Short mmCIF file of C-alpha atoms in Angstrom, two decimals:
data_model
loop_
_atom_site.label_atom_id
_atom_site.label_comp_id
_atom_site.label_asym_id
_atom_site.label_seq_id
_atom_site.Cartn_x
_atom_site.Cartn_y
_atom_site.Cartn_z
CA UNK A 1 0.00 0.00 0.00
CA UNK A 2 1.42 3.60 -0.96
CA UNK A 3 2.37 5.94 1.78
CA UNK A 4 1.05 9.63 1.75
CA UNK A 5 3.38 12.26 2.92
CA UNK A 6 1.54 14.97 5.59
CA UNK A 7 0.93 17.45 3.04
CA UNK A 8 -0.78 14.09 0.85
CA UNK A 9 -2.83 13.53 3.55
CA UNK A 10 -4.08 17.52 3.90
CA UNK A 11 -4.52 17.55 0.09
CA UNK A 12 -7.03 14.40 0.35
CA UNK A 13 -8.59 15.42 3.45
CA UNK A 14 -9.63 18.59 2.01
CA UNK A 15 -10.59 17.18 -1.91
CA UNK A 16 -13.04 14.47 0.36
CA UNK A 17 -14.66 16.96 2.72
CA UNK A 18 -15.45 19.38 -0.34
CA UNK A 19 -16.62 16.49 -2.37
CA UNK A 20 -19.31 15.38 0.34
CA UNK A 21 -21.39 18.60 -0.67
CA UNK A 22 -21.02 18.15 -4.55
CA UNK A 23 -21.77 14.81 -4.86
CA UNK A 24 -25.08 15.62 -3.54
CA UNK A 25 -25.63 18.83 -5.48
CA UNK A 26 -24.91 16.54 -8.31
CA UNK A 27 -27.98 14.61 -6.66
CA UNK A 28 -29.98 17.54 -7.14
CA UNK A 29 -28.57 18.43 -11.11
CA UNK A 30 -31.05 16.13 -12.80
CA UNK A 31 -34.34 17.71 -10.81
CA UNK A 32 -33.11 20.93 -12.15
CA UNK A 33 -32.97 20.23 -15.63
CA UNK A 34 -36.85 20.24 -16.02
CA UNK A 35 -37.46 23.71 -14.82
CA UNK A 36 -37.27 26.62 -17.08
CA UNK A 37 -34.18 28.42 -15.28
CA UNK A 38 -32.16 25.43 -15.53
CA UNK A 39 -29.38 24.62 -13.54
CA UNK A 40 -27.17 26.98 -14.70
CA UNK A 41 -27.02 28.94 -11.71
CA UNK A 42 -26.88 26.10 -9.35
CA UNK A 43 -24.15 24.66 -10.78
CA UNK A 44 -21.96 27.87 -10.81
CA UNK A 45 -23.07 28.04 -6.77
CA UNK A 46 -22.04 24.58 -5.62
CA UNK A 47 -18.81 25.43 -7.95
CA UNK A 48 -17.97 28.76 -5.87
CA UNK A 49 -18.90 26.53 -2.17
CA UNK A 50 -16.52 23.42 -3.42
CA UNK A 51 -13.22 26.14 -4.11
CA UNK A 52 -14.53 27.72 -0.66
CA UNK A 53 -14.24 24.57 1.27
CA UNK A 54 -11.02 23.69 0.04
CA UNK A 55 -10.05 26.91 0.57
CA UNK A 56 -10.91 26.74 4.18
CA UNK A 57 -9.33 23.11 4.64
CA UNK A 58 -6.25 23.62 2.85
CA UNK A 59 -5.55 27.20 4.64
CA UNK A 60 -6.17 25.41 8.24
CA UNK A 61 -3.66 22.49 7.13
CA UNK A 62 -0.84 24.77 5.68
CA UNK A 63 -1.57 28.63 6.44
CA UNK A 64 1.70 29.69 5.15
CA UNK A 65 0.87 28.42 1.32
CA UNK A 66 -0.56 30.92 -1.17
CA UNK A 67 -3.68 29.96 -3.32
CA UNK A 68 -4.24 30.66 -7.48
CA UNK A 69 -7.92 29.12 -7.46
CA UNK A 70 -10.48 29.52 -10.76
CA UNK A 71 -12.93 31.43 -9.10
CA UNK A 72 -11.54 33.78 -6.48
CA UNK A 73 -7.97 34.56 -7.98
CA UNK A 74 -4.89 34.67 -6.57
CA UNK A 75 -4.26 35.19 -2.95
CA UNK A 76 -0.68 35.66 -1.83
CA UNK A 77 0.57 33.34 1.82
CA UNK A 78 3.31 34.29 4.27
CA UNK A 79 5.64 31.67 1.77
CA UNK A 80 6.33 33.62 -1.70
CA UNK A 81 7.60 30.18 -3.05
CA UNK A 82 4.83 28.12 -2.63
CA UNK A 83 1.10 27.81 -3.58
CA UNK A 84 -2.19 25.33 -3.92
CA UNK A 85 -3.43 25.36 -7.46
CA UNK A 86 -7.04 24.85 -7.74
CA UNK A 87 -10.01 23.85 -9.95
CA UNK A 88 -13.16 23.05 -7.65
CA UNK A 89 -15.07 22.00 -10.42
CA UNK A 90 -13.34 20.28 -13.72
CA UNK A 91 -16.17 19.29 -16.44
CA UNK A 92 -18.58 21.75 -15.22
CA UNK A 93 -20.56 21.24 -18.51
CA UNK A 94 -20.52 17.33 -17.93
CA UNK A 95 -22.08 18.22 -14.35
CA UNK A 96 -24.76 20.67 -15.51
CA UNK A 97 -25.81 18.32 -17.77
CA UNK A 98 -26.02 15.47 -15.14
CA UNK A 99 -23.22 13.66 -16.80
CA UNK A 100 -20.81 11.49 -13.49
CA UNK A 101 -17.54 12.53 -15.25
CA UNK A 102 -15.89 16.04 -13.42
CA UNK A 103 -13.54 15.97 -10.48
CA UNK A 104 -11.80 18.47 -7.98
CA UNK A 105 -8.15 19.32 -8.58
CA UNK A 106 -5.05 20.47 -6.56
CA UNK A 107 -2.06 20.79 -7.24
CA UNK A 108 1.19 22.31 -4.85
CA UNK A 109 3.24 24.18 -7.29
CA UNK A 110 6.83 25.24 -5.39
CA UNK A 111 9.39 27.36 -6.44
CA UNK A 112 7.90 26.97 -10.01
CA UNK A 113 7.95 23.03 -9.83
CA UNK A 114 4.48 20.93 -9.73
CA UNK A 115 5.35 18.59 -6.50
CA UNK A 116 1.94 17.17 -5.80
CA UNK A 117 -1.53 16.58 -7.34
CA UNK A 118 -4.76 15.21 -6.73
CA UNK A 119 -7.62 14.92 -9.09
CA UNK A 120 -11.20 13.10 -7.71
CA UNK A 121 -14.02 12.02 -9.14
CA UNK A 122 -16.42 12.17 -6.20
CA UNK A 123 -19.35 9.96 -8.56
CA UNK A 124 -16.82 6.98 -9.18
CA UNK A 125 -14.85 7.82 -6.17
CA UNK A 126 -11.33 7.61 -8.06
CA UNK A 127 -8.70 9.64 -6.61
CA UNK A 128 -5.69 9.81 -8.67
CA UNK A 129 -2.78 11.29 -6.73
CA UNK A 130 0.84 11.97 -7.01
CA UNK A 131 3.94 13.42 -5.03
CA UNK A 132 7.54 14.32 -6.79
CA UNK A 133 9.37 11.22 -6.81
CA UNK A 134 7.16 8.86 -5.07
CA UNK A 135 5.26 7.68 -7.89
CA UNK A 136 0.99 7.79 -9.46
CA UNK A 137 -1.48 5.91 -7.49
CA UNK A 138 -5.16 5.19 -8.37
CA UNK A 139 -6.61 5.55 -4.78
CA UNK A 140 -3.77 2.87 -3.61
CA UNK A 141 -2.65 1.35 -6.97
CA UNK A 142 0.28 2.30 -8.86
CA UNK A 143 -0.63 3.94 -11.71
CA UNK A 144 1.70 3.48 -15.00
CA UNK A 145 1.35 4.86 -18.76
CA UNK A 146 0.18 2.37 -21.51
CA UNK A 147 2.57 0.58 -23.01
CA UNK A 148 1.43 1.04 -26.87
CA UNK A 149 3.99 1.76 -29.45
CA UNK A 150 2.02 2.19 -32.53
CA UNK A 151 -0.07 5.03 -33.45
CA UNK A 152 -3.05 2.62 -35.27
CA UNK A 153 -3.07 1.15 -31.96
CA UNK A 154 -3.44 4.09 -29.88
CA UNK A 155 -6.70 5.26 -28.06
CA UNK A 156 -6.22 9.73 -27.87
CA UNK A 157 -8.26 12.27 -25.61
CA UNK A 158 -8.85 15.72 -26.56
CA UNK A 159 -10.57 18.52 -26.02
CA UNK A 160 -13.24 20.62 -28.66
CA UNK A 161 -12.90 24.29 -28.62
CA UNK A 162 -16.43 25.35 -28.08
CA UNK A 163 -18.40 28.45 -28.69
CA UNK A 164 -16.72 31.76 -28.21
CA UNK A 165 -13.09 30.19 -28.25
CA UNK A 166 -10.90 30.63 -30.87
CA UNK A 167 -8.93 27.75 -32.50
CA UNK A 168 -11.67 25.83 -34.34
CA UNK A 169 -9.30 25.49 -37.64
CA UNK A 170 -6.43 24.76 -36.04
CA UNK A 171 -7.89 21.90 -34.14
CA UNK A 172 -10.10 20.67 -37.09
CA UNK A 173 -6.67 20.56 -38.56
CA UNK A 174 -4.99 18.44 -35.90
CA UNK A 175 -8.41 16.05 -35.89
CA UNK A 176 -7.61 15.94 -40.16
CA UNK A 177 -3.90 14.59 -39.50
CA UNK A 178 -5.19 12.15 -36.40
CA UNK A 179 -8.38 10.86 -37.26
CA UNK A 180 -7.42 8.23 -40.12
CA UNK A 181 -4.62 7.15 -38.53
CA UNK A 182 -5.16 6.20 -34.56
CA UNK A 183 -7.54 3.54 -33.01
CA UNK A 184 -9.71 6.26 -31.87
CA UNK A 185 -10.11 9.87 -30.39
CA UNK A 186 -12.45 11.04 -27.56
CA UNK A 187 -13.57 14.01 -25.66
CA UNK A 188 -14.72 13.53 -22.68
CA UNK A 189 -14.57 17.50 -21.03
CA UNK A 190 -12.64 17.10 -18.28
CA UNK A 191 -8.94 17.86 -18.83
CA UNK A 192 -7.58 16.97 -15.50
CA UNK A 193 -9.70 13.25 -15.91
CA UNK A 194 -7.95 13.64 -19.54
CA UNK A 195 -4.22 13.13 -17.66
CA UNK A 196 -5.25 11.06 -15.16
CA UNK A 197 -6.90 8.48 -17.71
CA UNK A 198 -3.29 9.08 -20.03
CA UNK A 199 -1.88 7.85 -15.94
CA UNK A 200 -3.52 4.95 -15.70
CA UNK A 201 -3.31 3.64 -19.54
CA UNK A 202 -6.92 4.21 -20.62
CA UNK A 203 -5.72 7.06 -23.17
CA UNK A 204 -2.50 6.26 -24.83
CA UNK A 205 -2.04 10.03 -25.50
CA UNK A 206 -3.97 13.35 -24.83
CA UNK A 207 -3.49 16.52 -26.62
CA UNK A 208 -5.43 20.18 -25.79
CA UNK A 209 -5.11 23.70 -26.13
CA UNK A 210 -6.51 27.09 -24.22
CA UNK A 211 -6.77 25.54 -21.44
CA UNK A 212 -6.07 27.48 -17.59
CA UNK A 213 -3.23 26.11 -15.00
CA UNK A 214 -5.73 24.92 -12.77
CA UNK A 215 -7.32 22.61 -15.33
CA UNK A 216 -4.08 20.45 -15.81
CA UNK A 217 -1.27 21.18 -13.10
CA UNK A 218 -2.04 18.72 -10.80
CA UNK A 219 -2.84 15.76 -13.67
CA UNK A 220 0.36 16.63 -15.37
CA UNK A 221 2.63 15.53 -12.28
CA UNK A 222 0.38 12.36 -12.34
CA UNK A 223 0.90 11.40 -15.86
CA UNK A 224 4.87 12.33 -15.04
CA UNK A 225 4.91 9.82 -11.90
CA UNK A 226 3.27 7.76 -14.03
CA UNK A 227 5.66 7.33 -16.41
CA UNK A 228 4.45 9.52 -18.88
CA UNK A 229 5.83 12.63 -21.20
CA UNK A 230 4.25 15.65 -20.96
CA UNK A 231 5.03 19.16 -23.15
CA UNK A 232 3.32 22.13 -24.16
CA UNK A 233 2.42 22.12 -27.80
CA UNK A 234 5.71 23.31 -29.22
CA UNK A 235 7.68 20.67 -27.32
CA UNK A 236 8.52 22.59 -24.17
CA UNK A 237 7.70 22.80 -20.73
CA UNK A 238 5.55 25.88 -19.98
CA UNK A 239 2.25 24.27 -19.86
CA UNK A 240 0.94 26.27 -16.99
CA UNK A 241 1.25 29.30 -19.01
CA UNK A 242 1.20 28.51 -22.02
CA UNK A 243 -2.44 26.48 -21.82
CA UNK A 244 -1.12 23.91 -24.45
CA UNK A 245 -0.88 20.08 -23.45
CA UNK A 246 0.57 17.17 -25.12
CA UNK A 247 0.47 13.94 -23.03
CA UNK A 248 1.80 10.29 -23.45
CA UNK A 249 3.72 7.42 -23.11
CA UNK A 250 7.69 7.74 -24.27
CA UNK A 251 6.95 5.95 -27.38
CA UNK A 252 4.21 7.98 -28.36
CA UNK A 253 4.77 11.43 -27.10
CA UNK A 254 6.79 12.42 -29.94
CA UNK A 255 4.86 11.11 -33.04
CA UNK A 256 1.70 12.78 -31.70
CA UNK A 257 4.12 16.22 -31.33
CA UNK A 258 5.29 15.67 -35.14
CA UNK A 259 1.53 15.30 -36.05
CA UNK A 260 0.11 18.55 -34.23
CA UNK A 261 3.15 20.57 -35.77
CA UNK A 262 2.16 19.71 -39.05
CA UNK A 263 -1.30 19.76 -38.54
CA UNK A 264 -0.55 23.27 -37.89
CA UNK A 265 1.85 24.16 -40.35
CA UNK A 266 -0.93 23.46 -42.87
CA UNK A 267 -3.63 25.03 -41.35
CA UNK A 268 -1.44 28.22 -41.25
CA UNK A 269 -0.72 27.86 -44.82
CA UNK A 270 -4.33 28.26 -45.72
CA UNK A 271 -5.39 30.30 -43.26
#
């Protein structure tokens, strides 16, 4: 069984406390969807009391640490060098729609470094979770990367820019170059679920763009500990601020990278 350093055990403490109240105002989604307000509204509450209650829990475990969270911002601690990075509610479409598939994320992020994550899916009560170092569990199994070599073969998660975002060529581009040559490609609408499926080998490789740091900092450490590769779009390591992902296995990481360059190089071309 996998050991939990203290701040593990604060992280999960907090992610299972916060849960308890949006599990059941997931409950409550599919009453809402008959009225003619919809649950719109609803859903963005029990979004802003989820980041509140980890708020709360986290600051009583580790008052020093500073907070960037989706909702309320960023909010400096006494410790310039180290922060929680969270997203209270990843998939909030999935979960207005009454569809199980979100979870709560946090990541620690310290002196620039990702050293801990935790994403949970309160529904299927799956907590994927990782510390620098020690390895990716799946509540207490060890988590590792698929072992598929061959793009035919490979199963890929992404995400669908939707209305009001820009980037619909370039990524009907990228779906162009992928599409006739993988096993398959899905989007499920949760990018932190995204990396933790990449973690534990259900996607072979996952690729997005425009995406915030609190969507995928703590799932990229996961898919790391896991044995995975992870890069921003143009093959560095900015993610957080760059909003680009590319996620996989070592065999695979690069050949999807080669794709989604000249996916793009074309779509520039006839832009």
């Amino acid at each position: 069984m996998s050991r939990r350093s203290p701040l593990m055990n604060v992280i999960v403490s907090a992610v299972m406390k916060a849960s308890r109240n949006l599990r059941r105002d997931f409950g409550e989604v599919e009453q809402l969807q008959v009225s003619k307000k919809g649950p719109a509204d609803f859903v963005s509450a029990a979004d802003k009391r989820t980041e509140k209650a980890l708020y709360e829990e986290l600051s009583r475990g580790r008052p020093d640490f500073g907070f960037l969270m989706e909702e309320h911002g960023e909010i400096a601690g006494k410790r310039d060098d180290v922060r929680f990075i969270i997203d209270p509610l990843d998939g909030t479409t999935n979960f207005l729609h009454g569809l199980p598939h979100f979870a709560l994320s946090v990541a620690v992020e310290e002196k620039g470094e990702i050293v801990a994550g935790v994403v949970y899916n309160p529904i299927v009560d799956e907590l994927f979770w990782a510390e620098k170092g020690q390895g990716a569990y799946l509540n207490d199994t060890r988590l590792r990367v698929s072992g598929r070599d061959k793009m035919e073969a490979a199963l890929l998660a992404t995400g669908i820019p939707f209305k009001g975002k820009d980037g619909h060529d370039t990524f009907q581009a990228e779906l162009a170059e992928f599409a006739p040559n993988v096993a398959g490609i899905r989007r499920f609408g949760a990018a932190s679920l995204d990396l933790a499926y990449v973690a534990a080998g259900r996607f072979d490789g996952y690729w997005e763009d425009n995406l915030q740091s609190w969507d995928i900092a703590a799932g990229i450490l996961i898919v790391k500990e896991a044995g995975g590769y992870v890069s921003d779009i143009t093959g560095g390591q900015d993610m957080l601020n760059s909003g680009s992902v590319i996620a996989a296995n070592d065999r695979l990481h690069a050949p999807m990278e080669r794709v989604i360059k000249r996916a793009r190089r074309g779509a520039a071309k006839t832009a």
